CSV table of C-alpha atoms and ligand atoms in Angstrom, one decimal:
chain,number,residue,atom,x,y,z
H,251,MET,CA,0.0,0.0,0.0
H,252,LYS,CA,1.6,3.3,-1.1
H,253,SER,CA,1.2,6.2,1.3
H,254,SER,CA,-0.4,9.4,0.3
H,255,ASN,CA,2.7,11.2,1.5
H,256,GLN,CA,4.8,9.3,-1.1
H,257,MET,CA,2.3,10.5,-3.7
H,258,LYS,CA,2.6,14.1,-2.4
H,259,ILE,CA,6.3,14.0,-2.7
H,260,ILE,CA,6.1,12.8,-6.3
H,261,GLN,CA,3.7,15.6,-7.1
H,262,LEU,CA,6.1,18.1,-5.6
H,263,MET,CA,8.9,16.8,-7.8
H,264,LYS,CA,7.2,15.9,-11.1
H,265,HIS,CA,8.3,18.9,-13.0
H,266,GLY,CA,12.0,18.3,-12.3
H,267,GLU,CA,12.1,20.1,-9.0
H,268,GLN,CA,14.8,19.2,-6.4
H,269,TYR,CA,14.2,19.3,-2.7
H,270,SER,CA,16.0,18.5,0.5
H,271,ARG,CA,14.4,16.5,3.3
H,272,GLN,CA,13.8,19.7,5.3
H,273,ASP,CA,12.1,21.3,2.2
H,274,ILE,CA,9.8,18.3,1.8
H,275,SER,CA,8.8,18.3,5.5
H,276,LYS,CA,8.0,22.0,5.4
H,277,LEU,CA,6.3,22.2,2.0
H,278,LEU,CA,4.0,19.2,2.8
H,279,GLY,CA,3.4,20.2,6.4
H,280,ILE,CA,4.4,16.7,7.6
H,281,SER,CA,6.7,15.9,10.6
H,282,MET,CA,10.4,15.3,9.9
H,283,PRO,CA,10.2,11.6,10.9
H,284,THR,CA,7.3,11.0,8.6
H,285,ALA,CA,9.0,12.8,5.7
H,286,LEU,CA,12.2,10.8,6.3
H,287,ARG,CA,10.3,7.5,6.2
H,288,SER,CA,8.5,8.3,3.0
H,289,ILE,CA,11.7,9.6,1.3
H,290,ASP,CA,13.5,6.4,2.3
H,291,GLU,CA,10.8,4.3,0.9
H,292,LEU,CA,10.8,6.2,-2.4
H,293,LEU,CA,14.6,5.9,-2.6
H,294,GLU,CA,14.4,2.2,-2.0
H,295,ALA,CA,11.8,1.7,-4.6
H,296,GLY,CA,13.9,3.8,-7.1
H,297,VAL,CA,11.2,6.4,-7.6
H,298,ILE,CA,13.4,9.2,-6.4
H,299,THR,CA,17.1,9.6,-6.5
H,300,GLU,CA,19.8,11.8,-4.8
H,301,ALA,CA,20.6,14.8,-6.9
H,302,GLY,CA,23.6,16.4,-5.1
H,303,SER,CA,23.7,18.8,-2.2
H,304,LEU,CA,22.5,22.3,-1.5
H,305,SER,CA,25.3,24.9,-1.5
H,306,SER,CA,26.1,25.9,2.0
H,307,THR,CA,28.2,28.5,3.7
H,308,GLY,CA,29.1,26.2,6.5
H,309,GLY,CA,28.2,23.0,8.3
H,310,ARG,CA,26.8,19.9,6.7
H,311,ARG,CA,25.3,20.4,3.2
H,312,ALA,CA,21.7,19.1,2.9
H,313,LYS,CA,21.2,16.5,0.2
H,314,VAL,CA,18.6,17.2,-2.4
H,315,PHE,CA,16.4,14.6,-4.2
H,316,GLU,CA,14.5,14.5,-7.5
H,317,LEU,CA,12.3,12.1,-9.4
H,318,ASN,CA,14.3,9.3,-10.9
H,319,LYS,CA,13.8,10.2,-14.6
H,320,ASN,CA,15.1,6.8,-15.7
H,321,ARG,CA,12.5,4.8,-13.8
H,322,GLY,CA,10.1,4.6,-16.8
H,323,TYR,CA,9.3,6.0,-20.2
H,324,ILE,CA,6.6,7.9,-21.9
H,325,LEU,CA,5.5,7.4,-25.5
H,326,ALA,CA,4.7,10.8,-27.0
H,327,LEU,CA,2.7,11.1,-30.3
H,328,GLN,CA,1.8,14.0,-32.4
H,329,VAL,CA,-0.8,14.0,-35.1
H,330,THR,CA,-0.4,16.7,-37.8
H,331,ARG,CA,-2.0,17.3,-41.1
H,332,ARG,CA,0.5,15.1,-43.0
H,333,HIS,CA,2.5,13.3,-40.4
H,334,LEU,CA,2.4,11.1,-37.3
H,335,ARG,CA,5.4,11.8,-35.1
H,336,MET,CA,6.4,9.7,-32.2
H,337,ALA,CA,9.0,9.8,-29.4
H,338,LEU,CA,10.1,7.9,-26.4
H,339,THR,CA,11.0,10.2,-23.5
H,340,ASP,CA,12.3,9.7,-20.0
H,341,LEU,CA,10.3,11.0,-17.0
H,342,SER,CA,11.8,14.5,-17.4
H,343,GLY,CA,10.3,14.7,-20.9
H,344,ALA,CA,13.7,14.5,-22.5
H,345,ILE,CA,13.5,12.9,-26.0
H,346,LEU,CA,15.5,9.6,-26.3
H,347,HIS,CA,14.2,8.3,-29.6
H,348,VAL,CA,12.1,10.1,-32.3
H,349,LEU,CA,10.4,9.1,-35.5
H,350,LYS,CA,8.5,11.1,-38.1
H,351,THR,CA,6.3,9.2,-40.5
H,352,ARG,CA,4.2,10.3,-43.4
H,353,HIS,CA,0.8,9.1,-42.0
H,354,GLY,CA,-1.6,12.0,-42.4
H,355,TYR,CA,-4.7,11.6,-40.2
H,356,THR,CA,-8.0,10.3,-41.5
H,357,ASP,CA,-10.7,8.9,-39.3
H,358,ASP,CA,-10.6,5.5,-41.0
H,359,LEU,CA,-10.0,2.1,-39.4
H,360,SER,CA,-7.0,1.6,-41.7
H,361,TRP,CA,-5.4,4.7,-40.3
H,362,TYR,CA,-5.7,3.5,-36.7
H,363,LEU,CA,-4.5,0.0,-37.6
H,364,GLU,CA,-1.4,1.5,-39.4
H,365,MET,CA,-0.8,3.8,-36.3
H,366,GLU,CA,-0.8,0.7,-34.1
H,367,ASN,CA,1.8,-1.0,-36.5
H,368,LEU,CA,4.0,2.1,-36.5
H,369,ILE,CA,3.9,2.4,-32.7
H,370,ASN,CA,4.7,-1.3,-32.2
H,371,GLY,CA,7.6,-1.1,-34.7
H,372,PHE,CA,9.0,2.1,-33.2
H,373,VAL,CA,8.9,0.8,-29.6
H,374,SER,CA,10.5,-2.5,-30.7
H,375,ASP,CA,13.3,-0.6,-32.5
H,376,THR,CA,14.1,1.4,-29.4
H,377,GLN,CA,14.8,-1.9,-27.5
H,378,ILE,CA,13.1,-0.5,-24.5
H,379,ASP,CA,11.0,-2.8,-22.3
H,380,PRO,CA,7.4,-1.9,-23.2
H,381,GLU,CA,6.5,-2.8,-19.6
H,382,LYS,CA,8.4,0.3,-18.5
H,383,ILE,CA,6.3,2.6,-20.6
H,384,ILE,CA,4.1,4.4,-18.0
H,385,GLY,CA,1.7,6.0,-20.4
H,386,ALA,CA,1.3,7.7,-23.8
H,387,GLY,CA,0.4,11.2,-24.6
H,388,LEU,CA,-1.0,12.3,-27.9
H,389,SER,CA,-1.0,15.9,-29.3
H,390,PHE,CA,-3.9,16.5,-31.6
H,391,PRO,CA,-4.9,19.7,-33.5
H,392,GLY,CA,-8.4,20.0,-32.2
H,393,ILE,CA,-10.7,20.8,-29.3
H,394,ILE,CA,-10.7,17.9,-26.9
H,395,ASP,CA,-13.5,17.3,-24.3
H,396,GLN,CA,-11.6,15.5,-21.5
H,397,GLU,CA,-14.8,14.5,-19.7
H,398,LYS,CA,-16.7,13.0,-22.6
H,399,ASN,CA,-13.5,11.7,-24.3
H,400,LEU,CA,-14.3,13.3,-27.6
H,401,ILE,CA,-12.5,15.4,-30.2
H,402,LEU,CA,-15.2,18.0,-30.3
H,403,HIS,CA,-13.9,19.7,-33.4
H,404,SER,CA,-10.9,20.0,-35.6
H,405,HIS,CA,-10.7,22.7,-38.2
H,406,VAL,CA,-7.5,21.2,-39.6
H,407,PHE,CA,-9.3,17.9,-40.4
H,408,ASP,CA,-12.8,19.2,-40.7
H,409,ILE,CA,-14.1,16.6,-38.2
H,410,THR,CA,-16.6,16.8,-35.3
H,411,ASN,CA,-17.3,14.5,-32.4
H,412,ILE,CA,-14.7,11.8,-32.8
H,413,ASP,CA,-14.7,9.3,-30.0
H,414,LEU,CA,-11.3,9.0,-28.4
H,415,ASP,CA,-12.0,5.3,-27.9
H,416,ARG,CA,-10.7,4.9,-31.5
H,417,PHE,CA,-7.2,5.9,-30.2
H,418,TYR,CA,-7.5,4.1,-26.8
H,419,LYS,CA,-8.2,0.9,-28.7
H,420,TYR,CA,-5.0,0.9,-30.8
H,421,ILE,CA,-2.5,2.4,-28.4
H,422,PRO,CA,-1.5,-0.2,-25.8
H,423,TYR,CA,-0.7,2.2,-22.9
H,424,PRO,CA,-2.8,4.4,-20.6
H,425,LEU,CA,-3.4,7.4,-23.0
H,426,TYR,CA,-3.8,11.1,-22.5
H,427,VAL,CA,-5.0,13.0,-25.6
H,428,ALA,CA,-4.7,16.8,-25.6
H,429,ASN,CA,-5.0,19.8,-27.8
H,430,ASP,CA,-1.7,20.6,-29.5
H,431,ALA,CA,-1.4,24.1,-27.9
H,432,ASN,CA,-2.1,22.6,-24.5
H,433,CYS,CA,0.7,20.1,-25.0
H,434,ALA,CA,3.1,23.0,-26.1
H,435,CYS,CA,2.0,24.8,-22.9
H,436,TYR,CA,3.2,21.9,-20.7
H,437,ALA,CA,6.5,22.0,-22.4
H,438,GLU,CA,7.3,25.4,-20.9
H,439,GLN,CA,6.5,24.5,-17.3
H,440,ASN,CA,9.4,24.5,-14.9
H,441,GLN,CA,10.3,25.2,-11.3
H,442,GLU,CA,10.2,29.0,-11.7
H,443,LYS,CA,7.3,29.4,-14.1
H,444,ASP,CA,3.9,28.1,-13.2
H,445,SER,CA,1.4,30.7,-14.6
H,446,TYR,CA,1.5,32.0,-18.2
H,447,LEU,CA,-0.3,32.1,-21.4
H,448,TYR,CA,1.4,30.1,-24.2
H,449,LEU,CA,0.9,31.8,-27.6
H,450,SER,CA,1.6,29.3,-30.3
H,451,LEU,CA,2.7,31.0,-33.5
H,452,ASN,CA,2.6,28.2,-36.1
H,453,GLU,CA,0.9,27.1,-39.2
H,454,SER,CA,-2.1,28.1,-37.2
H,455,VAL,CA,-2.2,30.4,-34.2
H,456,GLY,CA,-3.4,28.9,-30.9
H,457,GLY,CA,-2.9,29.3,-27.2
H,458,SER,CA,-3.2,27.7,-23.8
H,459,ILE,CA,-3.4,29.1,-20.3
H,460,MET,CA,-1.5,27.6,-17.4
H,461,TRP,CA,-2.5,28.9,-14.0
H,462,LYS,CA,-0.6,27.7,-11.0
H,463,ARG,CA,0.4,24.4,-12.8
H,464,LYS,CA,-3.2,23.7,-14.0
H,465,LEU,CA,-4.3,24.1,-17.5
H,466,ILE,CA,-7.4,26.3,-17.7
H,467,SER,CA,-9.8,24.4,-20.0
H,468,GLY,CA,-12.8,26.8,-20.1
H,469,THR,CA,-16.5,25.9,-20.3
H,470,HIS,CA,-16.3,24.5,-23.8
H,471,TRP,CA,-12.6,23.2,-23.7
H,472,ARG,CA,-11.4,26.1,-25.8
H,473,ALA,CA,-9.9,28.6,-23.3
H,474,GLY,CA,-6.8,30.3,-24.8
H,475,GLU,CA,-7.9,30.0,-28.5
H,476,THR,CA,-6.0,33.2,-29.2
H,477,GLY,CA,-5.9,32.6,-32.9
H,478,HIS,CA,-9.5,33.6,-33.3
H,479,VAL,CA,-9.4,36.8,-31.2
H,480,ILE,CA,-10.2,39.6,-33.7
H,481,ILE,CA,-7.4,42.1,-34.0
H,482,HIS,CA,-8.6,43.9,-37.2
H,483,PRO,CA,-12.4,44.2,-37.5
H,484,LYS,CA,-13.6,43.5,-41.1
H,485,GLY,CA,-10.0,42.4,-41.9
H,486,ARG,CA,-8.6,39.3,-43.7
H,487,ILE,CA,-10.8,36.3,-43.8
H,488,CYS,CA,-9.7,33.6,-41.4
H,489,TYR,CA,-10.1,29.9,-42.1
H,490,CYS,CA,-12.6,29.7,-39.3
H,491,GLY,CA,-14.9,32.0,-41.3
H,492,LYS,CA,-14.6,35.2,-39.2
H,493,GLU,CA,-12.9,38.3,-40.4
H,494,GLY,CA,-9.8,39.8,-38.9
H,495,CYS,CA,-8.7,37.0,-36.6
H,496,ALA,CA,-5.2,37.0,-35.2
H,497,ASP,CA,-4.6,33.7,-37.1
H,498,ALA,CA,-4.9,35.5,-40.5
H,499,TYR,CA,-2.1,37.9,-39.5
H,500,LEU,CA,0.2,35.9,-37.3
H,501,SER,CA,0.5,32.3,-38.6
H,502,THR,CA,3.6,31.2,-40.4
H,503,GLY,CA,1.8,31.5,-43.8
H,504,VAL,CA,2.2,35.3,-43.5
H,505,LEU,CA,6.0,35.0,-43.4
H,506,LEU,CA,6.6,32.1,-45.8
H,507,THR,CA,8.6,32.8,-48.9
H,508,GLU,CA,8.3,31.0,-52.3
H,509,ASP,CA,10.3,28.0,-51.0
H,510,GLY,CA,7.9,27.5,-48.1
H,511,GLU,CA,10.8,27.7,-45.6
H,512,LEU,CA,10.5,29.9,-42.5
H,513,ASP,CA,14.2,30.0,-42.2
H,514,THR,CA,14.5,31.7,-45.6
H,515,PHE,CA,12.3,34.6,-44.3
H,516,PHE,CA,14.4,35.0,-41.2
H,517,ASP,CA,17.7,34.9,-43.3
H,518,LYS,CA,16.3,37.6,-45.5
H,519,LEU,CA,15.3,39.6,-42.4
H,520,ASP,CA,18.9,39.2,-41.2
H,521,SER,CA,20.2,40.6,-44.4
H,522,GLU,CA,17.8,43.5,-44.2
H,523,ASP,CA,15.8,42.7,-47.3
H,524,PRO,CA,13.4,45.6,-47.6
H,525,ASP,CA,10.3,43.5,-48.4
H,526,SER,CA,11.0,41.2,-45.5
H,527,LEU,CA,11.6,44.1,-43.2
H,528,ALA,CA,8.2,45.6,-44.2
H,529,VAL,CA,6.3,42.3,-43.6
H,530,TRP,CA,8.1,41.9,-40.2
H,531,ASP,CA,7.2,45.4,-39.2
H,532,CYS,CA,3.5,44.8,-39.7
H,533,TYR,CA,3.8,41.3,-38.1
H,534,LEU,CA,5.4,42.7,-34.9
H,535,ASP,CA,2.8,45.5,-34.7
H,536,ASP,CA,-0.1,43.0,-35.0
H,537,LEU,CA,1.6,40.7,-32.5
H,538,ALA,CA,2.1,43.6,-30.0
H,539,LEU,CA,-1.6,44.5,-30.3
H,540,LEU,CA,-2.7,40.9,-29.6
H,541,ILE,CA,-0.3,40.5,-26.7
H,542,SER,CA,-1.4,43.8,-25.1
H,543,ASN,CA,-5.0,42.6,-25.3
H,544,LEU,CA,-4.2,39.2,-23.8
H,545,ASN,CA,-2.2,40.6,-21.0
H,546,MET,CA,-4.9,43.2,-20.2
H,547,LEU,CA,-7.4,40.3,-20.0
H,548,LEU,CA,-5.2,37.8,-18.0
H,549,ASP,CA,-2.5,39.9,-16.3
H,550,MET,CA,0.1,37.1,-16.7
H,551,ASP,CA,3.3,36.4,-18.6
H,552,ILE,CA,3.0,35.6,-22.3
H,553,VAL,CA,5.3,32.9,-23.7
H,554,LEU,CA,5.8,33.0,-27.5
H,555,GLY,CA,5.9,29.5,-28.9
H,556,GLY,CA,5.6,27.6,-32.1
H,557,ASP,CA,7.9,27.8,-35.0
H,558,ILE,CA,7.9,31.6,-34.9
H,559,GLY,CA,8.1,31.9,-31.1
H,560,ALA,CA,11.2,29.7,-31.2
H,561,ARG,CA,12.9,32.3,-33.4
H,562,MET,CA,11.9,35.3,-31.4
H,563,ASP,CA,14.7,35.7,-28.9
H,564,LYS,CA,16.4,38.6,-30.6
H,565,TYR,CA,13.2,40.5,-31.4
H,566,ILE,CA,11.7,40.5,-27.9
H,567,ASP,CA,13.0,44.0,-27.0
H,568,ASP,CA,11.5,45.5,-30.2
H,569,LEU,CA,8.3,43.7,-29.5
H,570,CYS,CA,8.1,44.9,-25.9
H,571,LEU,CA,8.6,48.5,-27.1
H,572,ARG,CA,5.8,48.1,-29.6
H,573,THR,CA,3.5,46.5,-27.0
H,574,LYS,CA,4.2,49.4,-24.7
H,575,ARG,CA,2.4,51.7,-27.2
H,576,TYR,CA,-0.8,49.8,-26.5
H,577,ASP,CA,-0.3,49.2,-22.8
H,578,ARG,CA,-1.0,52.2,-20.5
H,579,PHE,CA,-1.3,50.0,-17.4
H,580,SER,CA,2.1,48.4,-17.0
H,581,ARG,CA,5.1,50.5,-16.0
H,582,ASP,CA,7.3,48.2,-18.0
H,583,VAL,CA,6.4,45.6,-20.6
H,584,ASP,CA,8.3,42.8,-18.9
H,585,TYR,CA,5.8,40.0,-19.5
H,586,ILE,CA,6.8,38.7,-22.9
H,587,PHE,CA,9.2,35.7,-23.2
H,588,PRO,CA,10.4,33.5,-26.0
H,589,CYS,CA,9.7,29.8,-25.4
H,590,CYS,CA,12.4,27.7,-23.8
H,591,CYS,CA,11.5,24.5,-25.6
H,592,LYS,CA,12.3,25.1,-29.2
H,593,GLU,CA,12.5,21.6,-30.7
H,594,HIS,CA,9.9,18.7,-30.6
H,595,ILE,CA,7.7,21.1,-28.6
H,596,PHE,CA,4.5,19.1,-29.0
H,597,LEU,CA,6.1,15.7,-28.3
H,598,THR,CA,7.9,17.0,-25.2
H,599,GLY,CA,4.7,18.7,-24.0
H,600,ALA,CA,2.6,15.5,-24.7
H,601,ALA,CA,5.0,13.6,-22.5
H,602,LEU,CA,5.0,16.1,-19.7
H,603,GLY,CA,1.2,16.3,-19.8
H,604,THR,CA,1.1,12.5,-19.6
H,605,ILE,CA,3.3,12.5,-16.5
H,606,ASP,CA,0.9,15.0,-15.0
H,607,ARG,CA,-2.1,12.9,-15.8
H,608,PHE,CA,-0.7,9.5,-14.7
H,609,ASP,CA,1.5,10.5,-11.8
H,610,ASP,CA,0.1,7.7,-9.6
H,611,ARG,CA,1.6,5.2,-12.1
H,612,LEU,CA,5.1,6.5,-11.1
H,613,LEU,CA,4.7,4.4,-8.0
H,614,MET,CA,4.1,1.2,-10.1
H,615,ASP,CA,6.3,-1.8,-9.2
A,235,ZN,ZN1,-10.6,32.7,-37.0
């Protein structure tokens, strides 16, 4: 029988945090002897591990502990318009093996059967014991109802009310299916950052809100759908049918050059190509407008993610200045950050979301 204190310690550490025995006793409000007993049991079971010592100016240095990231694995999956990507990660979400296959989603039995084949082949190739896979996480570009287990809608695939049982049936692990932007949002979580809006600037624009380590889902599972906030009334037609949505101004399509490569645009920007500079000028202004509205509404940090967010580091100062023009409430615009996770964002986030969902399975024998 696992104690609830063991579970609380796991929950404390599941985003990579490191704590000493004293921290654990204090943070969980349990006596030192109880904390020591639970920590020893978790160490013995290999669930947590020693992670060095706290720096100290004198006396004995306190040891710190963290989750044993090698105790199990997560299978992460990402469905996109044309591909099925998969990865095996450790319990910190670090990618150990990755595969990209051309297997564009269609809601047909043959697609699910082939997915099952691809997963089995991939796991077998990694030579990792499937018994050690704690769960699977799947990133899907659609609105997911976590209570009814339904994909309510996906504009990308033009589908409505798809039962998630179709995935559960062919993926042989406990499965967490999440909206792609929600997965990306998980990928940014760390010890310092627990509340933020993740603005995903990709082929489509999306978003997700993390508040004190919990995703905000909204009444209809679409909280944070920032791509369809109108920033130019009667503006460009959005794929959703409305006019002037942020998506029509801030998705990668706006920046793509003839070769369809985003890097080409940023290379041209670096070499001060006048056309690219003009496009980027409008882009940053539109982004500043959206960010100022989102910050006014939510009063929280905004993390810029997706393919464009991952390239934003050197433009943040300029963006903050532009945002300041719309923001009369903040003394400094100090709430915009480029994303930290720049590669395999959705796979990493799907894995971390899965650990969040199935944390009790970390105590499995
Ligand atoms: Zn729209």
